mmCIF file of C-alpha atoms in Angstrom:
data_model
loop_
_atom_site.group_PDB
_atom_site.id
_atom_site.type_symbol
_atom_site.label_atom_id
_atom_site.label_comp_id
_atom_site.label_asym_id
_atom_site.label_seq_id
_atom_site.Cartn_x
_atom_site.Cartn_y
_atom_site.Cartn_z
ATOM 1 C CA MET A 1 2.319 4.664 -3.153
ATOM 2 C CA SER A 2 0.539 7.663 -1.820
ATOM 3 C CA ARG A 3 -2.048 8.645 -4.410
ATOM 4 C CA GLY A 4 -5.062 10.923 -4.352
ATOM 5 C CA ASP A 5 -8.729 10.584 -5.156
ATOM 6 C CA ASP A 6 -8.823 12.034 -8.652
ATOM 7 C CA LEU A 7 -6.211 10.608 -11.017
ATOM 8 C CA GLN A 8 -6.789 13.137 -13.757
ATOM 9 C CA SER A 9 -6.291 16.160 -11.504
ATOM 10 C CA GLN A 10 -2.902 14.813 -10.490
ATOM 11 C CA ALA A 11 -1.483 14.612 -13.984
ATOM 12 C CA LEU A 12 0.896 17.532 -13.419
ATOM 13 C CA THR A 13 1.118 17.759 -9.631
ATOM 14 C CA LYS A 14 4.015 15.451 -8.786
ATOM 15 C CA PRO A 15 6.767 17.402 -7.007
ATOM 16 C CA ALA A 16 10.037 17.849 -8.896
ATOM 17 C CA PHE A 17 12.499 19.017 -6.259
ATOM 18 C CA SER A 18 16.184 18.635 -7.032
ATOM 19 C CA GLU A 19 18.493 16.943 -4.537
ATOM 20 C CA THR A 20 19.923 20.362 -3.663
ATOM 21 C CA GLN A 21 16.459 21.771 -2.999
ATOM 22 C CA ALA A 22 15.484 18.720 -0.945
ATOM 23 C CA SER A 23 18.648 19.048 1.147
ATOM 24 C CA ALA A 24 17.847 22.696 1.800
ATOM 25 C CA LEU A 25 14.332 21.693 2.949
ATOM 26 C CA VAL A 26 15.701 19.200 5.468
ATOM 27 C CA GLU A 27 17.975 21.867 6.910
ATOM 28 C CA SER A 28 15.511 24.769 6.920
ATOM 29 C CA VAL A 29 12.417 22.854 8.082
ATOM 30 C CA PHE A 30 13.897 20.180 10.358
ATOM 31 C CA GLY A 31 17.216 21.692 11.363
ATOM 32 C CA LEU A 32 19.327 18.741 10.205
ATOM 33 C CA LYS A 33 22.532 18.945 8.162
ATOM 34 C CA VAL A 34 22.442 16.639 5.139
ATOM 35 C CA SER A 35 25.567 14.655 4.281
ATOM 36 C CA LYS A 36 24.059 12.549 1.496
ATOM 37 C CA ILE A 37 20.718 12.472 -0.331
ATOM 38 C CA GLN A 38 19.298 10.368 -3.146
ATOM 39 C CA PRO A 39 15.830 9.973 -4.681
ATOM 40 C CA LEU A 40 13.626 6.972 -3.946
ATOM 41 C CA PRO A 41 11.003 5.538 -6.335
ATOM 42 C CA SER A 42 7.498 6.898 -5.871
ATOM 43 C CA TYR A 43 4.106 7.040 -7.545
ATOM 44 C CA ASP A 44 3.016 10.666 -7.533
ATOM 45 C CA ASP A 45 4.752 12.048 -4.443
ATOM 46 C CA GLN A 46 8.512 12.563 -4.156
ATOM 47 C CA ASN A 47 10.697 10.687 -1.670
ATOM 48 C CA PHE A 48 14.378 11.037 -0.782
ATOM 49 C CA HIS A 49 16.696 8.871 1.294
ATOM 50 C CA VAL A 50 18.545 11.321 3.527
ATOM 51 C CA CYS A 51 21.711 10.793 5.588
ATOM 52 C CA ILE A 52 22.548 13.490 8.112
ATOM 53 C CA SER A 53 25.772 14.686 9.706
ATOM 54 C CA ARG A 54 26.224 14.715 13.461
ATOM 55 C CA THR A 55 26.659 18.165 14.958
ATOM 56 C CA LYS A 56 27.575 19.440 18.394
ATOM 57 C CA ASP A 57 23.841 20.019 18.972
ATOM 58 C CA ILE A 58 22.743 16.603 17.654
ATOM 59 C CA THR A 59 24.944 13.827 18.994
ATOM 60 C CA ASP A 60 22.505 10.920 19.104
ATOM 61 C CA GLY A 61 19.380 9.617 17.373
ATOM 62 C CA PRO A 62 18.921 8.335 13.819
ATOM 63 C CA THR A 63 21.246 9.346 11.005
ATOM 64 C CA GLU A 64 19.025 8.102 8.136
ATOM 65 C CA TYR A 65 15.636 9.484 7.171
ATOM 66 C CA VAL A 66 13.065 9.594 4.368
ATOM 67 C CA LEU A 67 11.954 13.027 3.221
ATOM 68 C CA LYS A 68 8.405 12.817 1.849
ATOM 69 C CA ILE A 69 7.093 15.640 -0.344
ATOM 70 C CA SER A 70 3.378 15.230 -1.071
ATOM 71 C CA ASN A 71 1.903 16.156 -4.448
ATOM 72 C CA THR A 72 -0.128 19.361 -4.647
ATOM 73 C CA GLU A 73 -3.486 17.577 -4.543
ATOM 74 C CA SER A 74 -2.641 15.581 -1.400
ATOM 75 C CA SER A 75 -1.152 18.735 0.109
ATOM 76 C CA LYS A 76 -4.633 20.302 0.003
ATOM 77 C CA THR A 77 -5.816 17.751 2.602
ATOM 78 C CA PRO A 78 -3.390 18.284 5.510
ATOM 79 C CA GLU A 79 -5.827 16.686 7.953
ATOM 80 C CA LEU A 80 -5.538 13.386 6.052
ATOM 81 C CA ILE A 81 -1.744 13.410 6.230
ATOM 82 C CA GLU A 82 -1.941 14.413 9.901
ATOM 83 C CA VAL A 83 -4.103 11.390 10.698
ATOM 84 C CA GLN A 84 -1.755 9.108 8.735
ATOM 85 C CA SER A 85 1.213 10.444 10.711
ATOM 86 C CA HIS A 86 -0.563 9.882 14.031
ATOM 87 C CA ILE A 87 -1.451 6.342 12.976
ATOM 88 C CA ILE A 88 2.192 5.623 12.122
ATOM 89 C CA MET A 89 3.208 6.822 15.602
ATOM 90 C CA PHE A 90 0.353 4.919 17.274
ATOM 91 C CA LEU A 91 1.344 1.662 15.585
ATOM 92 C CA ARG A 92 5.004 2.162 16.461
ATOM 93 C CA ALA A 93 4.052 2.638 20.112
ATOM 94 C CA ALA A 94 2.042 -0.595 19.866
ATOM 95 C CA GLY A 95 5.128 -2.499 18.722
ATOM 96 C CA PHE A 96 4.765 -2.447 14.931
ATOM 97 C CA PRO A 97 7.884 -1.805 12.809
ATOM 98 C CA THR A 98 6.782 1.573 11.485
ATOM 99 C CA ALA A 99 8.899 4.702 11.153
ATOM 100 C CA SER A 100 9.184 7.517 13.642
ATOM 101 C CA VAL A 101 7.734 10.823 12.457
ATOM 102 C CA CYS A 102 10.142 13.714 13.034
ATOM 103 C CA ARG A 103 8.949 17.091 14.193
ATOM 104 C CA THR A 104 9.826 20.331 12.458
ATOM 105 C CA LYS A 105 11.779 23.132 14.102
ATOM 106 C CA GLY A 106 8.365 24.597 14.920
ATOM 107 C CA ASP A 107 7.349 21.318 16.635
ATOM 108 C CA ASN A 108 4.866 20.272 13.935
ATOM 109 C CA LEU A 109 4.567 16.959 12.080
ATOM 110 C CA THR A 110 4.394 18.621 8.654
ATOM 111 C CA SER A 111 5.366 21.861 6.975
ATOM 112 C CA LEU A 112 3.748 23.482 3.961
ATOM 113 C CA VAL A 113 6.379 24.832 1.572
ATOM 114 C CA SER A 114 5.722 26.881 -1.544
ATOM 115 C CA THR A 115 7.723 27.143 -4.739
ATOM 116 C CA ASP A 116 7.418 29.519 -7.669
ATOM 117 C CA SER A 117 7.518 27.640 -10.974
ATOM 118 C CA GLY A 118 7.331 30.881 -12.933
ATOM 119 C CA SER A 119 3.719 30.426 -13.981
ATOM 120 C CA GLU A 120 2.232 29.693 -10.552
ATOM 121 C CA ILE A 121 2.966 29.174 -6.881
ATOM 122 C CA ALA A 122 2.715 25.502 -5.868
ATOM 123 C CA SER A 123 2.470 24.304 -2.269
ATOM 124 C CA TYR A 124 3.689 20.954 -0.949
ATOM 125 C CA LEU A 125 3.393 19.283 2.437
ATOM 126 C CA VAL A 126 6.738 18.025 3.688
ATOM 127 C CA ARG A 127 7.422 15.307 6.285
ATOM 128 C CA LEU A 128 10.512 13.566 7.589
ATOM 129 C CA LEU A 129 10.371 9.946 8.779
ATOM 130 C CA THR A 130 13.116 7.691 10.081
ATOM 131 C CA TYR A 131 14.543 5.294 7.523
ATOM 132 C CA LEU A 132 13.602 1.662 8.159
ATOM 133 C CA PRO A 133 16.086 -1.167 7.628
ATOM 134 C CA GLY A 134 15.541 -4.184 5.425
ATOM 135 C CA ARG A 135 14.800 -5.278 1.881
ATOM 136 C CA PRO A 136 11.413 -5.267 0.138
ATOM 137 C CA ILE A 137 9.959 -8.762 0.125
ATOM 138 C CA ALA A 138 9.783 -8.438 -3.665
ATOM 139 C CA GLU A 139 13.524 -9.081 -3.630
ATOM 140 C CA ILE A 140 13.535 -12.388 -1.732
ATOM 141 C CA PRO A 141 12.082 -15.873 -2.277
ATOM 142 C CA ILE A 142 9.052 -15.777 -0.007
ATOM 143 C CA SER A 143 8.254 -18.881 2.049
ATOM 144 C CA PRO A 144 4.833 -20.142 3.149
ATOM 145 C CA GLN A 145 5.767 -19.294 6.742
ATOM 146 C CA LEU A 146 6.572 -15.682 5.825
ATOM 147 C CA LEU A 147 3.287 -15.432 3.895
ATOM 148 C CA TYR A 148 1.514 -16.639 7.029
ATOM 149 C CA GLU A 149 3.354 -14.043 9.137
ATOM 150 C CA ILE A 150 2.428 -11.267 6.693
ATOM 151 C CA GLY A 151 -1.225 -12.319 6.803
ATOM 152 C CA ARG A 152 -1.052 -12.313 10.596
ATOM 153 C CA LEU A 153 0.586 -8.881 10.534
ATOM 154 C CA ALA A 154 -2.249 -7.517 8.376
ATOM 155 C CA GLY A 155 -4.821 -8.877 10.811
ATOM 156 C CA LYS A 156 -3.005 -7.510 13.867
ATOM 157 C CA LEU A 157 -2.668 -4.106 12.200
ATOM 158 C CA ASP A 158 -6.406 -3.817 11.523
ATOM 159 C CA LYS A 159 -7.230 -5.160 14.978
ATOM 160 C CA THR A 160 -4.896 -2.676 16.685
ATOM 161 C CA LEU A 161 -6.355 0.250 14.736
ATOM 162 C CA GLU A 162 -9.734 -0.441 16.339
ATOM 163 C CA LYS A 163 -8.263 1.331 19.381
ATOM 164 C CA PHE A 164 -6.997 4.372 17.467
ATOM 165 C CA HIS A 165 -8.860 7.625 18.057
ATOM 166 C CA HIS A 166 -8.317 11.040 16.516
ATOM 167 C CA PRO A 167 -10.681 14.023 16.148
ATOM 168 C CA LYS A 168 -10.148 14.026 12.363
ATOM 169 C CA LEU A 169 -10.415 10.263 11.838
ATOM 170 C CA SER A 170 -13.527 10.702 9.696
ATOM 171 C CA CYS A 171 -11.321 12.093 6.906
ATOM 172 C CA LEU A 172 -10.412 8.446 6.177
ATOM 173 C CA ARG A 173 -13.927 7.995 4.775
ATOM 174 C CA ARG A 174 -12.663 8.699 1.272
ATOM 175 C CA GLU A 175 -15.774 7.914 -0.737
ATOM 176 C CA ASN A 176 -14.338 8.458 -4.225
ATOM 177 C CA PHE A 177 -10.828 7.259 -3.441
ATOM 178 C CA ILE A 178 -9.845 5.216 -6.485
ATOM 179 C CA TRP A 179 -7.766 2.786 -4.372
ATOM 180 C CA ASN A 180 -10.501 1.895 -1.902
ATOM 181 C CA LEU A 181 -11.455 -1.638 -2.878
ATOM 182 C CA LYS A 182 -15.179 -0.893 -2.927
ATOM 183 C CA ASN A 183 -14.535 1.549 -5.784
ATOM 184 C CA VAL A 184 -13.593 -1.045 -8.423
ATOM 185 C CA PRO A 185 -16.511 0.191 -10.611
ATOM 186 C CA LEU A 186 -14.778 3.604 -10.876
ATOM 187 C CA LEU A 187 -12.263 1.886 -13.161
ATOM 188 C CA GLU A 188 -14.777 2.039 -16.013
ATOM 189 C CA LYS A 189 -13.681 5.556 -16.970
ATOM 190 C CA TYR A 190 -10.063 4.411 -17.338
ATOM 191 C CA LEU A 191 -10.660 1.287 -19.440
ATOM 192 C CA TYR A 192 -9.661 3.181 -22.588
ATOM 193 C CA ALA A 193 -6.037 2.824 -21.438
ATOM 194 C CA LEU A 194 -6.252 -0.933 -22.168
ATOM 195 C CA GLY A 195 -7.329 -0.544 -25.786
ATOM 196 C CA GLN A 196 -9.373 -3.387 -27.241
ATOM 197 C CA SER A 197 -7.887 -6.492 -25.662
ATOM 198 C CA ARG A 198 -8.481 -9.682 -23.738
ATOM 199 C CA ASN A 199 -7.308 -7.807 -20.640
ATOM 200 C CA ARG A 200 -10.032 -5.219 -21.091
ATOM 201 C CA GLU A 201 -12.664 -7.962 -21.499
ATOM 202 C CA ILE A 202 -11.596 -9.579 -18.215
ATOM 203 C CA VAL A 203 -11.628 -6.281 -16.316
ATOM 204 C CA THR A 204 -15.071 -5.465 -17.682
ATOM 205 C CA GLN A 205 -16.376 -8.841 -16.511
ATOM 206 C CA VAL A 206 -14.801 -8.429 -13.078
ATOM 207 C CA ILE A 207 -16.431 -5.013 -12.689
ATOM 208 C CA GLN A 208 -19.870 -6.382 -13.559
ATOM 209 C CA LEU A 209 -19.509 -9.338 -11.186
ATOM 210 C CA PHE A 210 -18.197 -6.987 -8.500
ATOM 211 C CA LYS A 211 -21.276 -4.764 -8.772
ATOM 212 C CA GLY A 212 -23.630 -7.691 -8.409
ATOM 213 C CA GLU A 213 -21.819 -9.912 -5.924
ATOM 214 C CA VAL A 214 -19.673 -7.622 -3.754
ATOM 215 C CA LEU A 215 -21.304 -4.187 -3.582
ATOM 216 C CA THR A 216 -24.622 -5.777 -2.633
ATOM 217 C CA LYS A 217 -22.983 -7.436 0.402
ATOM 218 C CA LEU A 218 -20.959 -4.555 1.837
ATOM 219 C CA GLY A 219 -23.506 -4.234 4.649
ATOM 220 C CA ASP A 220 -22.580 -7.751 5.769
ATOM 221 C CA PHE A 221 -18.831 -7.023 5.995
ATOM 222 C CA ARG A 222 -17.227 -5.803 9.230
ATOM 223 C CA GLU A 223 -15.827 -2.301 8.865
ATOM 224 C CA CYS A 224 -12.380 -1.141 9.967
ATOM 225 C CA VAL A 225 -9.542 1.178 8.978
ATOM 226 C CA ASN A 226 -7.331 -0.433 6.316
ATOM 227 C CA HIS A 227 -3.682 0.181 5.559
ATOM 228 C CA GLY A 228 -4.831 -0.596 2.036
ATOM 229 C CA ASP A 229 -1.446 -1.109 0.368
ATOM 230 C CA LEU A 230 0.483 -3.974 1.974
ATOM 231 C CA ASN A 231 2.306 -4.697 -1.242
ATOM 232 C CA ASP A 232 5.598 -6.459 -1.905
ATOM 233 C CA HIS A 233 7.514 -3.159 -1.897
ATOM 234 C CA ASN A 234 5.866 -1.716 1.219
ATOM 235 C CA ILE A 235 6.861 -4.583 3.523
ATOM 236 C CA LEU A 236 10.537 -4.794 4.456
ATOM 237 C CA VAL A 237 12.239 -7.902 5.820
ATOM 238 C CA GLU A 238 15.575 -8.788 7.383
ATOM 239 C CA ALA A 239 17.269 -12.171 7.650
ATOM 240 C CA ILE A 240 17.292 -13.548 11.196
ATOM 241 C CA LYS A 241 19.420 -16.605 10.521
ATOM 242 C CA SER A 242 21.190 -18.364 7.694
ATOM 243 C CA ALA A 243 20.856 -22.097 7.308
ATOM 244 C CA PRO A 244 21.750 -24.619 4.598
ATOM 245 C CA GLU A 245 18.206 -24.362 3.266
ATOM 246 C CA GLY A 246 18.388 -20.571 3.165
ATOM 247 C CA ALA A 247 17.736 -17.526 5.354
ATOM 248 C CA THR A 248 14.717 -17.101 7.588
ATOM 249 C CA TYR A 249 13.201 -13.638 7.448
ATOM 250 C CA HIS A 250 11.129 -11.433 9.704
ATOM 251 C CA VAL A 251 9.260 -8.229 8.899
ATOM 252 C CA SER A 252 11.424 -5.204 9.729
ATOM 253 C CA GLY A 253 9.342 -2.397 8.307
ATOM 254 C CA ILE A 254 5.887 -1.345 7.120
ATOM 255 C CA LEU A 255 5.902 1.556 4.671
ATOM 256 C CA ASP A 256 3.519 3.948 2.968
ATOM 257 C CA PHE A 257 0.295 4.737 4.792
ATOM 258 C CA GLY A 258 -0.930 7.049 2.031
ATOM 259 C CA ASP A 259 -3.734 4.730 0.890
ATOM 260 C CA MET A 260 -5.351 4.382 4.321
ATOM 261 C CA SER A 261 -9.117 4.603 4.351
ATOM 262 C CA TYR A 262 -12.147 3.089 5.977
ATOM 263 C CA GLY A 263 -12.826 -0.318 4.502
ATOM 264 C CA TYR A 264 -13.396 -3.832 5.813
ATOM 265 C CA TYR A 265 -11.304 -6.619 7.302
ATOM 266 C CA VAL A 266 -11.802 -8.716 4.192
ATOM 267 C CA PHE A 267 -10.439 -5.856 2.049
ATOM 268 C CA GLU A 268 -7.114 -5.934 3.891
ATOM 269 C CA VAL A 269 -6.582 -9.654 3.465
ATOM 270 C CA ALA A 270 -7.658 -9.535 -0.210
ATOM 271 C CA ILE A 271 -5.240 -6.696 -0.984
ATOM 272 C CA THR A 272 -2.425 -8.499 0.819
ATOM 273 C CA ILE A 273 -3.094 -11.766 -1.036
ATOM 274 C CA MET A 274 -3.069 -10.020 -4.395
ATOM 275 C CA TYR A 275 0.260 -8.289 -3.827
ATOM 276 C CA MET A 276 1.916 -11.382 -2.362
ATOM 277 C CA MET A 277 1.001 -13.233 -5.568
ATOM 278 C CA ILE A 278 2.966 -10.835 -7.778
ATOM 279 C CA GLU A 279 6.446 -12.345 -7.438
ATOM 280 C CA SER A 280 5.415 -15.835 -6.312
ATOM 281 C CA LYS A 281 6.404 -18.931 -8.290
ATOM 282 C CA SER A 282 3.149 -20.613 -7.189
ATOM 283 C CA PRO A 283 0.779 -17.641 -6.980
ATOM 284 C CA LEU A 284 -2.442 -19.603 -6.598
ATOM 285 C CA HIS A 285 -1.232 -21.119 -3.324
ATOM 286 C CA VAL A 286 -0.327 -17.761 -1.793
ATOM 287 C CA GLY A 287 -3.873 -16.944 -0.735
ATOM 288 C CA GLY A 288 -4.219 -19.883 1.636
ATOM 289 C CA HIS A 289 -1.088 -19.041 3.624
ATOM 290 C CA VAL A 290 -1.948 -15.331 3.911
ATOM 291 C CA LEU A 291 -5.555 -16.168 4.804
ATOM 292 C CA ALA A 292 -4.475 -18.590 7.537
ATOM 293 C CA GLY A 293 -2.260 -15.939 9.095
ATOM 294 C CA PHE A 294 -4.965 -13.268 8.927
ATOM 295 C CA GLU A 295 -7.614 -15.591 10.348
ATOM 296 C CA SER A 296 -5.365 -16.494 13.289
ATOM 297 C CA VAL A 297 -6.193 -12.927 14.397
ATOM 298 C CA ILE A 298 -9.524 -12.154 12.696
ATOM 299 C CA PRO A 299 -11.510 -15.158 11.377
ATOM 300 C CA LEU A 300 -13.605 -14.155 8.367
ATOM 301 C CA THR A 301 -17.340 -14.777 8.255
ATOM 302 C CA PRO A 302 -18.759 -17.036 5.510
ATOM 303 C CA VAL A 303 -20.027 -13.985 3.603
ATOM 304 C CA GLU A 304 -16.605 -12.333 3.769
ATOM 305 C CA ARG A 305 -14.875 -15.524 2.657
ATOM 306 C CA GLY A 306 -17.298 -15.844 -0.227
ATOM 307 C CA ALA A 307 -16.304 -12.399 -1.519
ATOM 308 C CA LEU A 308 -12.562 -12.968 -1.279
ATOM 309 C CA PHE A 309 -12.040 -14.248 -4.836
ATOM 310 C CA LEU A 310 -13.712 -11.263 -6.496
ATOM 311 C CA LEU A 311 -11.997 -8.852 -4.122
ATOM 312 C CA VAL A 312 -8.575 -10.212 -5.094
ATOM 313 C CA CYS A 313 -9.544 -10.011 -8.784
ATOM 314 C CA GLY A 314 -10.823 -6.477 -8.174
ATOM 315 C CA ARG A 315 -7.533 -5.382 -6.647
ATOM 316 C CA PHE A 316 -5.618 -6.822 -9.599
ATOM 317 C CA CYS A 317 -7.883 -4.769 -11.863
ATOM 318 C CA GLN A 318 -7.334 -1.596 -9.844
ATOM 319 C CA SER A 319 -3.572 -1.946 -9.887
ATOM 320 C CA LEU A 320 -3.318 -2.890 -13.555
ATOM 321 C CA VAL A 321 -5.814 -0.413 -15.003
ATOM 322 C CA ILE A 322 -4.570 2.537 -12.961
ATOM 323 C CA ALA A 323 -0.975 1.686 -13.896
ATOM 324 C CA ALA A 324 -1.878 1.674 -17.599
ATOM 325 C CA HIS A 325 -3.681 5.003 -17.223
ATOM 326 C CA SER A 326 -0.851 6.549 -15.189
ATOM 327 C CA CYS A 327 1.725 5.462 -17.783
ATOM 328 C CA GLN A 328 -0.044 7.622 -20.319
ATOM 329 C CA LEU A 329 0.181 10.589 -17.945
ATOM 330 C CA HIS A 330 3.730 9.903 -16.759
ATOM 331 C CA PRO A 331 5.606 7.876 -19.407
ATOM 332 C CA GLU A 332 8.905 8.860 -17.768
ATOM 333 C CA ASN A 333 7.882 6.835 -14.661
ATOM 334 C CA LYS A 334 6.798 3.757 -16.633
ATOM 335 C CA GLU A 335 9.289 1.317 -15.132
ATOM 336 C CA TYR A 336 8.031 1.963 -11.590
ATOM 337 C CA LEU A 337 4.367 2.209 -12.550
ATOM 338 C CA MET A 338 4.381 -1.131 -14.384
ATOM 339 C CA ILE A 339 5.982 -3.243 -11.631
ATOM 340 C CA THR A 340 2.736 -5.119 -10.956
ATOM 341 C CA ALA A 341 1.898 -5.514 -14.643
ATOM 342 C CA LYS A 342 4.971 -7.671 -15.287
ATOM 343 C CA THR A 343 3.178 -10.691 -13.815
ATOM 344 C CA GLY A 344 -0.173 -9.258 -12.742
ATOM 345 C CA TRP A 345 -2.087 -9.731 -15.992
ATOM 346 C CA LYS A 346 -0.970 -13.356 -16.177
ATOM 347 C CA HIS A 347 -2.086 -14.046 -12.589
ATOM 348 C CA LEU A 348 -5.457 -12.339 -13.083
ATOM 349 C CA GLN A 349 -6.137 -14.277 -16.285
ATOM 350 C CA GLN A 350 -5.197 -17.554 -14.620
ATOM 351 C CA MET A 351 -7.504 -16.886 -11.656
ATOM 352 C CA PHE A 352 -10.345 -15.812 -13.890
ATOM 353 C CA ASP A 353 -9.949 -18.789 -16.224
ATOM 354 C CA MET A 354 -9.898 -21.272 -13.317
ATOM 355 C CA GLY A 355 -12.941 -19.706 -11.710
ATOM 356 C CA GLN A 356 -13.919 -18.921 -8.144
ATOM 357 C CA GLU A 357 -14.698 -22.434 -6.969
ATOM 358 C CA ALA A 358 -11.385 -23.943 -8.077
ATOM 359 C CA VAL A 359 -9.289 -21.099 -6.658
ATOM 360 C CA GLU A 360 -11.195 -21.090 -3.371
ATOM 361 C CA GLU A 361 -10.645 -24.818 -3.005
ATOM 362 C CA ILE A 362 -6.873 -24.260 -3.140
ATOM 363 C CA TRP A 363 -6.972 -21.293 -0.750
ATOM 364 C CA PHE A 364 -9.309 -22.796 1.821
ATOM 365 C CA GLN A 365 -7.658 -26.214 1.810
ATOM 366 C CA THR A 366 -4.255 -24.603 2.368
ATOM 367 C CA ALA A 367 -5.667 -22.438 5.174
ATOM 368 C CA ARG A 368 -7.270 -25.502 6.820
ATOM 369 C CA SER A 369 -3.911 -27.275 6.863
ATOM 370 C CA TYR A 370 -2.745 -24.800 9.521
ATOM 371 C CA ASP A 371 -5.524 -25.986 11.852
ATOM 372 C CA SER A 372 -3.898 -29.410 11.984
ATOM 373 C CA GLY A 373 -0.431 -27.906 12.389
ATOM 374 C CA ILE A 374 0.692 -29.275 9.025
ATOM 375 C CA ALA A 375 0.948 -26.308 6.669
ATOM 376 C CA MET A 376 0.835 -27.183 2.981
#
């Protein structure tokens, strides 16, 4: 869900390329002949699933790709997209199931294309990535073991990125980026989108608690680069075996690095917990399995653990408030924008009503069960 720092400025910047125009881009920029193309869901960029035809010059390699056209605001920060692309390649080389980034005919990772809308010239950064196999985990019944593996994956990803170096890496310090978890208080200017409601009251309370109990402890958290969006549509899985009790799955793809920024280890695990709760039939138990997996790679400190509850609540608030705001800007994209809201408000209210101590007891007890080898 690649999204920029200022929501309001992006109200009218989402690309609107037709399938014919997108096909022409693939051919002119990347030199590939398109045999089939169809749009993919997206937040404020534009994505297409592209199938290519073999030619006498191209007889091997992938035949399926994703064309990514960044919105005009994101296209003004090419160094950010460059770093994201290099991270995707770095992680793939390290063994993670990320896409390959295809080079243009001019041997670049991106190309800036301009279109004339009649009233102005708009410029968009274009990339082509290989298409990854699998189904979003939102579409399958997710087991405790898979939750553990996803938590472990999140920890390994952050740990591996400690070794990543790039001269423009500092561009990931996105201070006003609305999706960085430390920026929960920035939601205050979008609360109007909730009207006067119980939901708004909860978000307001979370923001106040967040200011007093999380922001004051940021100096005690360990910093790292976060993927920042390991949600149930950005992690792909494939079945590895079928058994009477059902298929066993493994992660086959990690998508969408558009929300990457400097954050903290505890941010990554909190974001992952929140998104894994969305489709779960027992959402309050999700956190313990994800936490156990993450801590098998990066054990949290007591201060980090103590902030986990409010961080998960904060991420629910970010997702739900920004979705409500974005729906007012883009009502035509409501179905995609409101995916989290279908269950998210219910989960947030349940967590908030139970309180930190009761939720933590479930999470931490479940996580401890892995120490004894008997996962709950």
